[in-house]
Amino acid sequence: MWLLMLPALVPVLLFSVGPLLYGIGLAFTDARNVRNHETAFVGLENLVELLGAADFWSSFRIGLIWAVSVTVLQFLAALGLALLLNENLRFRGVARVLAVVPWAMPPVVIGLMWKLVYHPDAGILNSLLGTDVNWLADFSLALPAIIVVGVWTGMPQTTVVLLAGLQGIPKELYEAGEVDGAGRWRRFWNITLPQLRPVIVAITSLDFVWNINQFGLVYVLTQGGPGGQTRLPMLFAYEEAFRYRFAGYASMLGLAMAIVVLAVLGLYLWRQMREAR
Amino acid sequence: MRITSALAAAAIVALTAACGSGGGGGSSSSAPGEPVKINFLSLAWQKESVAANKQLVDEWNKANPNIQVTYVQGSWDNVNDQLVTQFAGGTAPDVIHNDSPALSGFATDGYLLDLKDKVPAELKSDIPQAAWDTVTFGDGKGGQGVYGVPFLQESQVIIANKKLLDASKVRIPTPDNPWTWDEFSEAAKKMTEGDSFGVAWPMKSPVNKTLNLALNFGGTFFQTGADGKTTVKVGPEEREVLQRIHDQLYKDKSADTDALGMGTADPLPAFFKGKFALLPAGVFLRQQVAEQAPDGFEWVTLPGPKGTTAQQGAVSQTLSIAQDSKHPDEAMKFIAFFLNGPNQAKLAKGDWLLPTSQSAAADPAMTTEENGWDVATASAKNLVVAPFLKVNGFDEWKSKVATPVLQEFYANKITIEEAAKRLVDEGNKVLERYQR
């Protein structure tokens, strides 16, 4: 039994658990990415510094705004799209394929593409609206602008999962509802949503984790600018580790974010489970 | 459970560092009798400049079969991130192209080789001491070292639309007698008419530009106390240039506010259309002006303005050698060839920047009136070491504090008092991390 598990266990231990423990260990040292530095154990000093740093909190706030709004908007848009694709439309197959296309694109390519859309001089958006706005460099527009990209990027997998969920709802329930005189809205509210609930809980929690850890997309689009207005926590950690070379501090940041994500998810899942009972 | 990416990245880098520590200088190892291999990370990006770089490498490889140099293309956008990971992983290139603000940190961290006793006498004397000062830093152990060979420098000039300049009948400044800031603002006011402006300040990256010009009035932005601690200072000298640019934007209304969010080259289309007359910029921008200007568009290069002095902060592009390079002597030989007088003239021409080499600066191509080379080359005499070069933690201060604060200040969202207060208070907190 143990012997059989070994092939699966070794890579997990070596490439997943090992680095994870190492990273956690780093968080309690003053490790720096420099050549002539003796790393020493500093206990919770990094955490104390982190909690007292205004730019961490602003990055954290931006991360939450980003993750919550992208997840919620993504869910609403994807639910609409999934309901539409679940109907008996013409060219449904083509439409379903098209809806999944953004999924096939790497985040860096998506970022570059949207950079062109938002380009102040040559961008499609400005020429469409007839405006002259530098979307990604504006202090108040940059975050909404990248949220739109985030929603667009994450829609396909949410749509696909919801669509699968929709198709798993027994037709009999709708028929029974119709017999009882329930309208469209009523059927949606009292049949579709409750039936979809487990799927919704699963996909929104996955999306939330995925979004709060988003890095590549935003790095390509704004690099956290202008003036830190789109500096998501992971960009913040990256800057600390690879730009300013405070590896220990960055690890603590990563650890703190992991704990926050676990806590938020735990609370959310626990509430959903309780209500479902 | 999913771990956060930074955690993983940090751990992976640390792991590779641990694994790679036996390997040392990365790919540059070689067996006896075989040619020594050197990697050269170049950041050249303008077409002419990449061509000049590659041509010099080819020339060297032909003449030196025993020391073969491989050209590696890098990018200014992410070179420092790349170097941090490569240094930590032991795969850094032997010869590294960078600029002097970045060297201070790498030098203190021990990644760069001290070239003090390695630079050949000829190269050393061809480059003036002022330029060497831009690459001389503390070694993190109390000493001083030279961590690169400076070769290209940038000064700030004003690129002007000749038609609008002549029409305004203002005095044309010369390198010997540049505009004072008062004259400059006056001229900008005269050229403001209808919906065309006198001047445009592209301030997407406002920090280096502001700090270099602030030296016009002796503004250094940093001071080192008796205890050796560096702190930020924003006094009357530092505020001069800030206030004057702000006045042009909002009091005189002679500066185009649309340009504020733009990068240096972004306002060029509007400049060619005559939407504004003067564009303060680094000398390198002349290349894009010369290349992109529509037929019949006439432009001139004017020297930068003068405050109490005409001094500007100098930053230089540099070639350095990695501490862990296995062939530092061969690398130095290559640098000495690459940066000799005639070659520096080629590189400077390719990048439209100023050579540090005195023999290169005397090259006729560097003093011709065509495309403003005479004015550009003459401005080199005003370059002094930018004080911020020696500040450990400047990069973090710049991106976390100074960039947003200056952007907000130029956008008229905060007053100069608020800007000064934030630059100092938040800035000192950042600097403290580096002085423990």
XYZ file of C-alpha atoms in Angstrom:
713
model
C 0.000 0.000 0.000
C 2.613 2.570 1.045
C 4.903 1.392 -1.701
C 2.203 1.969 -4.283
C 1.630 5.504 -3.122
C 5.302 6.361 -3.412
C 5.364 7.430 -7.089
C 2.610 9.928 -6.407
C 3.935 10.981 -3.045
C 7.535 11.745 -3.967
C 6.832 14.508 -6.501
C 4.248 16.020 -4.188
C 6.696 16.087 -1.289
C 9.595 17.279 -3.417
C 7.955 19.944 -5.517
C 4.973 21.013 -3.458
C 5.359 20.392 0.231
C 9.115 21.052 0.278
C 9.033 24.538 -1.264
C 5.919 25.339 0.763
C 7.650 24.540 4.034
C 10.770 26.344 2.868
C 8.693 29.407 2.005
C 6.986 29.324 5.386
C 10.390 29.036 7.014
C 11.699 32.014 5.036
C 8.853 34.138 6.346
C 10.358 34.062 9.821
C 13.830 35.149 8.735
C 15.298 38.378 7.441
C 16.381 36.622 4.212
C 17.304 38.988 1.387
C 18.022 38.182 -2.229
C 21.561 39.463 -1.905
C 24.980 37.856 -2.000
C 26.617 39.117 1.164
C 23.886 38.711 3.707
C 23.753 36.361 6.682
C 20.177 35.229 7.047
C 19.019 35.222 10.641
C 15.867 34.069 12.379
C 13.781 37.078 13.349
C 10.567 35.504 14.583
C 7.479 37.571 13.905
C 9.317 40.775 13.004
C 8.238 40.540 9.346
C 4.610 40.153 10.380
C 4.778 43.142 12.707
C 6.342 45.225 9.954
C 3.750 44.021 7.462
C 0.802 44.889 9.685
C 2.204 48.343 10.272
C 2.889 49.097 6.608
C 0.382 51.428 4.982
C 1.265 50.228 1.496
C 0.508 46.628 2.451
C -2.971 47.602 3.602
C -3.628 49.642 0.496
C -2.447 46.732 -1.635
C -4.628 44.376 0.412
C -7.639 46.655 -0.044
C -7.031 46.813 -3.791
C -6.684 43.031 -3.848
C -10.012 42.571 -2.097
C -11.815 45.077 -4.335
C -10.333 43.333 -7.340
C -11.049 39.771 -6.222
C -14.585 40.392 -4.969
C -15.727 42.530 -7.881
C -14.145 40.311 -10.513
C -15.612 37.185 -8.932
C -19.101 38.664 -8.566
C -19.233 40.266 -12.021
C -17.716 37.184 -13.568
C -20.370 35.043 -11.948
C -23.277 37.255 -13.014
C -22.031 37.582 -16.585
C -21.219 33.885 -16.832
C -24.620 32.891 -15.416
C -26.334 35.033 -18.056
C -24.215 33.545 -20.781
C -24.706 30.000 -19.518
C -28.497 30.429 -19.400
C -28.393 31.764 -22.927
C -26.226 28.927 -24.195
C -28.505 26.430 -22.472
C -31.452 27.582 -24.583
C -32.176 25.938 -27.875
C -30.536 28.560 -30.055
C -29.351 28.394 -33.622
C -25.583 28.009 -33.930
C -25.460 27.036 -30.290
C -22.418 24.872 -30.878
C -20.471 27.706 -32.476
C -21.498 30.121 -29.749
C -20.373 27.671 -27.083
C -16.973 27.290 -28.724
C -16.570 31.062 -29.061
C -17.423 31.548 -25.408
C -14.533 29.332 -24.419
C -11.930 31.045 -26.616
C -10.538 33.412 -23.953
C -9.735 30.348 -21.902
C -7.305 29.142 -24.504
C -5.261 32.326 -24.331
C -2.341 32.720 -21.925
C -2.738 35.664 -19.504
C 0.235 37.482 -21.024
C -1.340 37.430 -24.467
C -4.648 38.614 -23.018
C -2.802 41.410 -21.250
C -1.037 42.531 -24.416
C -4.273 42.375 -26.380
C -6.167 44.508 -23.886
C -3.258 46.909 -23.681
C -3.885 47.579 -27.347
C -7.589 48.010 -26.694
C -6.844 50.586 -23.976
C -4.008 52.296 -25.838
C -4.454 56.085 -25.449
C -3.698 56.937 -29.088
C -4.173 53.831 -31.171
C -6.659 51.982 -28.932
C -9.954 50.630 -30.217
C -11.808 51.828 -27.129
C -10.880 55.490 -27.536
C -11.691 55.503 -31.233
C -14.987 53.739 -30.513
C -16.011 56.208 -27.829
C -14.387 59.181 -29.494
C -12.556 59.937 -26.232
C -8.944 60.680 -25.460
C -8.482 58.828 -22.181
C -5.335 57.104 -21.023
C -7.275 54.298 -19.344
C -4.446 52.423 -17.713
C -2.573 55.527 -16.513
C -5.533 57.291 -14.911
C -5.607 57.100 -11.120
C -9.325 56.388 -10.841
C -9.901 54.453 -14.078
C -7.026 51.986 -13.995
C -8.552 49.594 -11.446
C -12.003 49.449 -13.118
C -10.252 48.998 -16.458
C -8.306 45.951 -15.301
C -11.380 44.561 -13.528
C -13.117 44.469 -16.905
C -10.201 42.490 -18.312
C -10.269 40.174 -15.314
C -13.977 39.476 -15.815
C -13.457 38.811 -19.500
C -10.570 36.441 -18.811
C -12.294 34.349 -16.181
C -15.732 34.104 -17.803
C -15.189 30.985 -19.919
C -14.431 28.500 -17.165
C -17.222 29.911 -15.008
C -19.630 29.688 -17.956
C -18.634 26.140 -18.791
C -19.022 24.954 -15.218
C -22.384 26.681 -14.808
C -23.566 25.316 -18.135
C -22.666 21.817 -17.037
C -24.580 22.454 -13.829
C -27.611 23.704 -15.748
C -27.679 20.625 -17.889
C -27.670 18.460 -14.809
C -30.986 19.881 -13.569
C -33.762 17.342 -14.208
C -36.310 18.534 -16.770
C -39.135 17.125 -14.632
C -38.661 19.890 -12.087
C -39.396 22.562 -14.694
C -42.339 20.633 -16.051
C -43.779 20.274 -12.583
C -43.237 23.972 -12.012
C -45.026 24.852 -15.220
C -47.970 22.660 -14.290
C -48.198 24.504 -10.985
C -48.324 27.801 -12.876
C -44.844 29.142 -12.047
C -43.582 31.849 -14.434
C -40.125 32.060 -15.926
C -38.730 34.140 -13.129
C -40.280 31.946 -10.480
C -38.833 28.840 -12.091
C -35.411 30.425 -12.236
C -35.535 31.586 -8.632
C -37.051 28.451 -7.104
C -35.667 25.701 -9.308
C -32.542 26.767 -11.206
C -30.760 28.631 -8.439
C -31.273 26.081 -5.633
C -30.346 23.269 -7.972
C -27.207 25.097 -9.087
C -26.173 26.018 -5.576
C -23.366 23.470 -5.064
C -21.928 24.358 -8.462
C -22.156 28.082 -7.720
C -20.438 27.689 -4.366
C -17.653 25.640 -5.879
C -16.949 27.861 -8.864
C -17.151 31.193 -7.018
C -14.747 29.996 -4.340
C -12.333 28.720 -6.962
C -12.659 31.988 -8.874
C -12.017 33.989 -5.724
C -8.803 32.115 -4.978
C -7.736 32.355 -8.578
C -8.467 36.083 -8.762
C -6.835 37.162 -5.536
C -3.687 35.358 -6.658
C -3.788 36.914 -10.109
C -0.406 38.156 -11.241
C 0.505 37.815 -14.917
C -2.442 39.662 -16.361
C -2.049 42.746 -14.202
C 1.721 42.680 -14.413
C 1.504 42.955 -18.188
C -1.261 45.561 -18.168
C -0.080 48.073 -15.578
C 2.777 46.609 -13.521
C 0.775 47.799 -10.510
C 0.701 51.423 -11.625
C -0.260 54.225 -11.810
C 1.137 55.060 -8.408
C 0.236 51.661 -6.964
C -3.480 51.935 -7.812
C -3.523 48.415 -9.245
C -0.839 46.862 -7.047
C -2.494 43.575 -6.164
C -1.001 41.677 -3.198
C 0.898 39.289 -5.454
C 2.451 42.148 -7.401
C 3.386 43.692 -4.078
C 5.053 40.454 -2.990
C 6.859 40.169 -6.307
C 8.198 43.710 -6.006
C 9.357 43.114 -2.453
C 11.156 39.908 -3.391
C 12.618 40.644 -6.793
C 12.863 44.390 -6.954
C 13.747 45.393 -3.411
C 15.106 41.923 -2.550
C 13.421 41.414 0.818
C 12.755 37.711 0.388
C 11.789 37.057 4.006
C 9.312 39.916 4.067
C 7.806 38.798 0.758
C 7.410 35.250 2.051
C 5.578 36.546 5.098
C 3.325 38.463 2.761
C 2.634 35.304 0.778
C 1.945 33.419 3.977
C -0.397 36.130 5.252
C -2.312 36.119 1.986
C -2.628 32.348 2.047
C -4.065 32.565 5.571
C -6.479 35.322 4.541
C -7.669 33.314 1.548
C -8.137 30.222 3.698
C -10.052 32.204 6.306
C -12.357 33.886 3.787
C -12.988 30.632 1.977
C -13.535 28.725 5.201
C -16.106 31.213 6.376
C -17.871 31.265 3.012
C -17.973 27.506 2.594
C -19.053 26.974 6.184
C -21.974 29.399 5.785
C -23.016 27.861 2.486
C -22.910 24.356 3.918
C -24.926 25.403 6.931
C -27.592 27.038 4.807
C -27.692 24.082 2.494
C -28.495 21.749 5.344
C -3.921 23.406 -1.016
C -2.906 26.149 -3.306
C 0.058 28.179 -2.172
C 0.465 31.750 -3.230
C 2.703 32.367 -6.164
C 5.130 34.692 -4.425
C 5.752 32.090 -1.810
C 6.434 29.508 -4.430
C 8.584 31.840 -6.501
C 10.654 32.865 -3.504
C 11.108 29.261 -2.530
C 12.063 28.179 -6.028
C 14.646 30.916 -6.340
C 16.093 29.967 -3.005
C 16.183 26.318 -4.031
C 17.911 27.038 -7.315
C 20.354 29.233 -5.450
C 21.151 26.350 -3.146
C 21.481 23.892 -6.017
C 23.398 26.269 -8.227
C 25.955 27.417 -5.700
C 28.374 24.747 -6.854
C 28.066 25.885 -10.442
C 29.112 29.479 -9.912
C 29.373 31.579 -13.039
C 26.684 29.747 -14.904
C 27.205 29.013 -18.555
C 30.601 30.593 -18.898
C 32.706 27.586 -17.981
C 35.106 26.043 -20.459
C 37.673 23.280 -20.751
C 41.393 24.122 -21.118
C 42.429 24.846 -24.698
C 38.949 25.785 -25.699
C 38.030 29.431 -26.208
C 36.759 31.297 -23.163
C 33.063 32.043 -23.472
C 31.601 35.287 -22.211
C 27.946 36.292 -22.141
C 27.199 39.941 -22.786
C 23.767 41.181 -21.743
C 22.944 44.208 -23.865
C 19.954 46.484 -23.389
C 20.272 48.292 -26.690
C 16.818 48.728 -28.185
C 16.923 51.391 -30.869
C 17.527 49.758 -34.242
C 20.746 51.597 -35.008
C 22.040 50.914 -31.553
C 21.356 47.164 -31.645
C 23.144 47.049 -35.002
C 26.152 48.944 -33.599
C 26.315 46.622 -30.582
C 26.155 43.458 -32.651
C 28.687 44.747 -35.128
C 31.196 45.472 -32.346
C 30.679 42.015 -30.861
C 31.291 40.416 -34.273
C 34.392 42.503 -34.748
C 35.727 41.367 -31.377
C 34.933 37.708 -31.971
C 36.816 37.758 -35.277
C 39.868 39.400 -33.758
C 39.880 37.248 -30.607
C 39.271 33.580 -31.362
C 40.225 32.699 -27.776
C 37.616 34.900 -26.116
C 34.233 34.426 -27.696
C 31.481 36.821 -26.692
C 27.813 35.876 -26.969
C 25.391 38.750 -27.420
C 22.346 38.333 -25.161
C 19.430 40.682 -25.701
C 17.831 42.163 -22.585
C 15.256 44.863 -22.018
C 15.258 47.970 -19.849
C 11.724 47.121 -18.705
C 12.672 44.161 -16.576
C 16.449 44.002 -16.452
C 16.701 44.494 -12.701
C 14.120 41.805 -11.905
C 15.929 39.509 -14.290
C 19.315 40.227 -12.733
C 18.073 39.648 -9.177
C 16.895 36.157 -10.116
C 19.945 35.408 -12.248
C 22.367 36.572 -9.577
C 20.574 34.527 -6.948
C 20.519 31.498 -9.243
C 24.144 31.872 -10.267
C 23.365 32.236 -13.962
C 24.097 35.928 -14.412
C 25.839 37.050 -17.601
C 29.515 38.019 -17.322
C 29.251 41.466 -18.852
C 26.157 43.393 -17.834
C 24.720 46.491 -19.453
C 22.707 48.617 -16.999
C 22.483 52.155 -15.716
C 24.157 53.737 -12.746
C 21.064 54.096 -10.484
C 20.692 50.309 -10.475
C 24.368 49.627 -9.739
C 24.327 51.028 -6.224
C 22.007 48.319 -4.944
C 23.732 45.446 -6.741
C 27.120 46.712 -5.564
C 26.032 46.911 -1.931
C 24.536 43.431 -2.216
C 27.870 42.080 -3.420
C 26.864 40.914 -6.895
C 29.165 43.150 -8.926
C 32.909 43.012 -9.274
C 34.908 46.008 -8.082
C 36.732 47.257 -11.180
C 38.885 49.805 -9.338
C 42.160 48.020 -10.076
C 41.091 46.339 -13.294
C 40.239 49.203 -15.634
C 43.158 49.736 -18.061
C 44.866 53.136 -17.700
C 43.952 54.240 -21.208
C 40.239 53.708 -20.733
C 40.407 55.226 -17.280
C 41.954 58.483 -18.458
C 39.660 58.766 -21.490
C 36.609 59.023 -19.205
C 36.427 62.078 -16.933
C 36.280 61.685 -13.173
C 32.738 63.139 -13.050
C 31.546 60.112 -15.009
C 33.511 57.664 -12.851
C 31.807 59.239 -9.840
C 28.455 57.996 -11.157
C 29.626 54.389 -10.721
C 31.573 54.680 -7.480
C 29.633 53.247 -4.565
C 30.081 51.809 -1.120
C 30.801 48.084 -1.246
C 28.539 47.304 1.702
C 31.563 46.692 3.901
C 32.619 50.286 4.497
C 34.884 50.663 1.444
C 34.380 52.297 -1.935
C 34.538 50.563 -5.267
C 34.002 51.188 -8.965
C 31.228 48.933 -10.167
C 30.952 49.650 -13.846
C 32.399 51.539 -16.757
C 30.168 54.498 -17.620
C 29.786 55.026 -21.338
C 26.619 56.812 -22.368
C 25.068 59.759 -20.601
C 21.805 61.552 -20.976
C 21.220 65.244 -20.472
C 17.964 67.167 -20.616
C 17.454 69.516 -23.539
C 14.451 71.305 -25.000
C 13.299 70.204 -28.415
C 11.527 73.094 -30.141
C 9.243 73.601 -33.118
C 11.321 76.069 -35.150
C 8.395 77.829 -36.802
C 6.634 78.565 -33.508
C 9.932 79.466 -31.855
C 10.817 82.008 -34.548
C 7.300 83.423 -34.634
C 7.381 84.167 -30.917
C 10.499 86.337 -31.385
C 12.030 85.202 -28.088
C 15.782 85.103 -27.641
C 17.206 81.866 -28.957
C 19.247 80.293 -26.155
C 22.732 78.926 -26.801
C 24.841 76.469 -24.783
C 26.903 79.406 -23.486
C 23.873 81.473 -22.690
C 20.869 79.243 -21.993
C 17.434 80.450 -20.934
C 16.966 81.079 -17.254
C 13.847 79.376 -15.879
C 12.167 82.826 -15.865
C 12.977 83.289 -19.533
C 11.848 79.750 -20.246
C 8.458 80.298 -18.597
C 8.136 83.681 -20.299
C 8.891 82.122 -23.675
C 6.361 79.359 -23.049
C 3.753 82.000 -22.232
C 4.481 83.880 -25.443
C 4.099 80.733 -27.484
C 0.745 79.891 -25.910
C -1.982 80.955 -28.283
C -5.511 79.713 -28.763
C -5.470 75.978 -28.245
C -1.755 75.571 -28.792
C 0.536 75.567 -25.803
C 4.053 76.750 -25.147
C 5.373 73.584 -23.587
C 4.446 69.988 -22.739
C 5.747 67.970 -19.802
C 5.278 64.227 -20.283
C 5.335 63.081 -16.657
C 4.417 59.426 -16.650
C 7.802 58.768 -15.018
C 8.374 62.091 -13.312
C 11.051 61.235 -10.790
C 14.364 61.167 -12.631
C 13.395 64.112 -14.793
C 12.367 66.229 -11.818
C 15.353 65.272 -9.692
C 17.869 65.875 -12.461
C 16.430 69.312 -13.231
C 16.130 70.184 -9.534
C 19.913 70.491 -9.444
C 19.449 73.720 -11.448
C 18.607 75.288 -8.107
C 20.817 73.076 -5.988
C 17.957 70.734 -5.050
C 19.442 67.402 -3.997
C 16.397 65.766 -2.324
C 18.648 63.676 -0.074
C 20.977 64.548 2.766
C 23.317 62.478 4.848
C 23.543 63.387 8.517
C 26.530 63.222 10.806
C 25.431 59.746 11.895
C 25.741 58.535 8.298
C 21.984 58.169 7.919
C 20.477 59.369 4.663
C 17.154 61.164 4.822
C 14.898 62.887 2.321
C 14.843 66.660 2.241
C 12.414 68.874 0.354
C 13.382 72.448 1.170
C 13.192 75.685 -0.803
C 15.863 74.544 -3.311
C 14.000 71.333 -4.073
C 10.672 73.118 -4.461
C 11.876 75.604 -7.094
C 11.585 73.363 -10.148
C 8.470 71.622 -8.830
C 6.713 74.939 -8.359
C 7.856 76.381 -11.681
C 6.585 73.429 -13.674
C 3.346 73.531 -11.682
C 3.011 77.267 -12.424
C 3.449 76.655 -16.144
C 0.675 74.084 -15.955
C -1.884 75.863 -13.796
C -0.927 79.522 -13.308
C 0.453 80.558 -16.692
C -1.543 77.807 -18.381
C 1.283 77.667 -20.889
C 1.819 73.913 -20.511
C -0.400 71.256 -22.031
C -1.995 69.229 -19.206
C -2.923 66.435 -21.643
C 0.722 65.409 -21.854
C 1.083 64.784 -18.105
C 0.137 61.107 -18.155
C 2.345 60.378 -21.130
C 5.725 58.738 -21.488
C 8.564 60.747 -22.995
C 7.922 59.867 -26.633
C 4.105 59.844 -26.490
C 3.516 63.563 -27.107
C 5.431 63.517 -30.404
C 2.377 63.262 -32.707
C 0.887 66.349 -31.014
C 4.278 68.078 -31.198
C 4.444 67.523 -34.963
C 0.949 68.970 -35.308
C 2.085 72.150 -33.534
C -0.111 71.591 -30.503
C 2.765 72.825 -28.382
C 6.106 74.421 -29.184
C 8.615 73.174 -26.635
C 9.257 69.644 -25.431
C 11.772 69.223 -22.604
C 13.284 65.765 -23.040
C 16.403 63.677 -22.848
C 18.816 64.038 -25.769
C 17.946 60.546 -27.032
C 14.481 61.679 -28.063
C 16.048 63.552 -30.997
C 16.302 60.189 -32.737
C 12.549 59.688 -32.741
C 11.941 63.304 -33.703
C 14.349 63.041 -36.638
C 12.845 59.739 -37.734
C 9.144 60.445 -37.310
C 8.861 64.149 -38.144
C 6.668 64.767 -41.184
C 8.290 66.315 -44.249
C 8.864 70.000 -43.874
C 8.690 69.950 -40.086
C 11.567 72.007 -38.743
C 12.892 71.495 -35.258
C 15.859 72.619 -33.201
C 17.541 71.435 -30.046
C 17.856 74.041 -27.296
C 19.975 73.672 -24.168
C 18.157 72.969 -20.905
C 17.204 75.941 -18.721
C 19.390 77.429 -16.040
C 18.513 78.187 -12.429
C 21.248 79.330 -10.103
C 23.396 76.989 -12.195
C 22.901 75.021 -15.397
C 23.870 71.814 -13.612
C 21.872 68.666 -14.215
C 22.045 65.317 -12.511
C 23.877 62.759 -14.571
C 22.968 59.140 -14.901
C 25.093 56.941 -17.107
C 24.663 53.666 -18.880
C 27.279 51.232 -17.739
C 28.967 47.929 -18.369
C 29.709 45.878 -15.267
C 31.160 42.462 -14.530
C 29.381 39.939 -12.332
C 31.193 39.039 -9.107
C 30.679 35.363 -9.893
C 31.997 35.583 -13.448
C 34.668 32.953 -14.090
C 36.545 35.097 -16.582
C 36.639 38.606 -15.163
C 39.933 39.509 -16.853
C 38.766 38.481 -20.289
C 35.503 40.297 -19.674
C 37.427 43.441 -18.803
C 39.469 43.148 -22.001
C 36.243 42.975 -23.988
C 34.834 46.022 -22.186
C 38.049 47.975 -22.842
C 37.687 47.228 -26.550
C 33.950 47.835 -26.641
C 34.215 51.235 -24.987
C 37.323 52.699 -26.614
C 36.943 56.157 -28.166
C 35.918 55.244 -31.733
C 33.551 52.510 -30.556
C 31.884 54.782 -28.001
C 31.275 57.297 -30.772
C 29.491 54.544 -32.738
C 27.408 53.522 -29.728
C 26.544 57.117 -28.889
C 25.470 57.774 -32.442
C 23.358 54.620 -32.428
C 21.570 55.629 -29.236
C 21.632 59.393 -29.764
C 23.200 59.824 -26.327
C 26.393 61.484 -25.136
C 29.605 59.457 -24.891
C 31.628 59.731 -21.677
C 34.857 59.178 -23.589
C 36.588 62.477 -24.286
C 38.071 61.238 -27.531
C 34.640 60.096 -28.671
C 33.102 63.462 -27.786
C 35.671 65.132 -30.039
C 34.534 63.012 -32.987
C 33.163 65.318 -35.711
C 29.924 63.342 -35.755
C 29.339 64.398 -32.140
C 29.727 68.130 -32.769
C 27.854 68.633 -36.023
C 24.940 71.052 -36.072
C 22.820 68.450 -37.791
C 20.070 67.107 -35.515
C 21.332 69.245 -32.666
C 24.418 67.165 -31.864
C 26.419 70.333 -31.066
C 23.939 71.466 -28.407
C 23.568 67.968 -27.026
C 27.306 67.372 -26.739
C 27.861 70.812 -25.223
C 25.311 70.045 -22.501
C 27.557 67.268 -21.210
C 29.705 69.830 -19.407
C 26.787 70.632 -17.079
C 26.387 67.065 -15.926
C 27.240 66.360 -12.316
C 26.657 63.196 -10.334
C 23.017 62.974 -9.398
C 22.968 62.827 -5.588
C 20.267 60.162 -5.565
C 22.622 57.690 -7.247
C 24.328 56.948 -3.966
C 21.140 56.501 -1.969
C 20.491 52.936 -0.966
C 16.782 52.307 -1.359
C 16.286 55.023 -3.973
C 14.522 52.591 -6.293
C 11.889 51.772 -3.693
C 11.496 55.432 -2.741
C 11.076 56.251 -6.388
C 8.396 53.722 -7.228
C 6.508 53.625 -3.938
C 6.653 57.241 -2.843
C 8.028 59.722 -5.323
C 6.294 58.542 -8.492
C 2.739 58.667 -7.134
C 3.369 61.854 -5.136
C 4.866 63.745 -8.062
C 2.177 62.473 -10.431
C -0.514 63.704 -8.058
C 1.277 66.999 -7.548
C 1.651 67.684 -11.266
C -1.980 66.676 -11.773
C -2.862 69.404 -9.250
C -4.441 66.950 -6.843
C -2.242 67.856 -3.875
C -0.445 71.014 -2.809
C 3.300 71.411 -2.741
C 3.239 71.255 1.072
C 1.446 67.916 1.041
C 3.768 66.622 -1.656
C 6.848 67.691 0.301
C 5.521 66.180 3.505
C 4.764 62.827 1.898
C 8.068 62.688 0.037
C 9.872 63.190 3.343
C 7.734 61.217 5.815
C 6.938 58.192 3.686
C 10.365 58.414 2.065
C 12.279 58.255 5.321
C 10.317 55.193 6.335
C 11.421 53.473 3.137
C 15.063 54.499 3.496
C 15.138 53.205 7.056
C 14.714 49.629 5.839
C 18.024 49.859 4.024
C 20.003 51.373 6.880
C 19.635 48.838 9.608
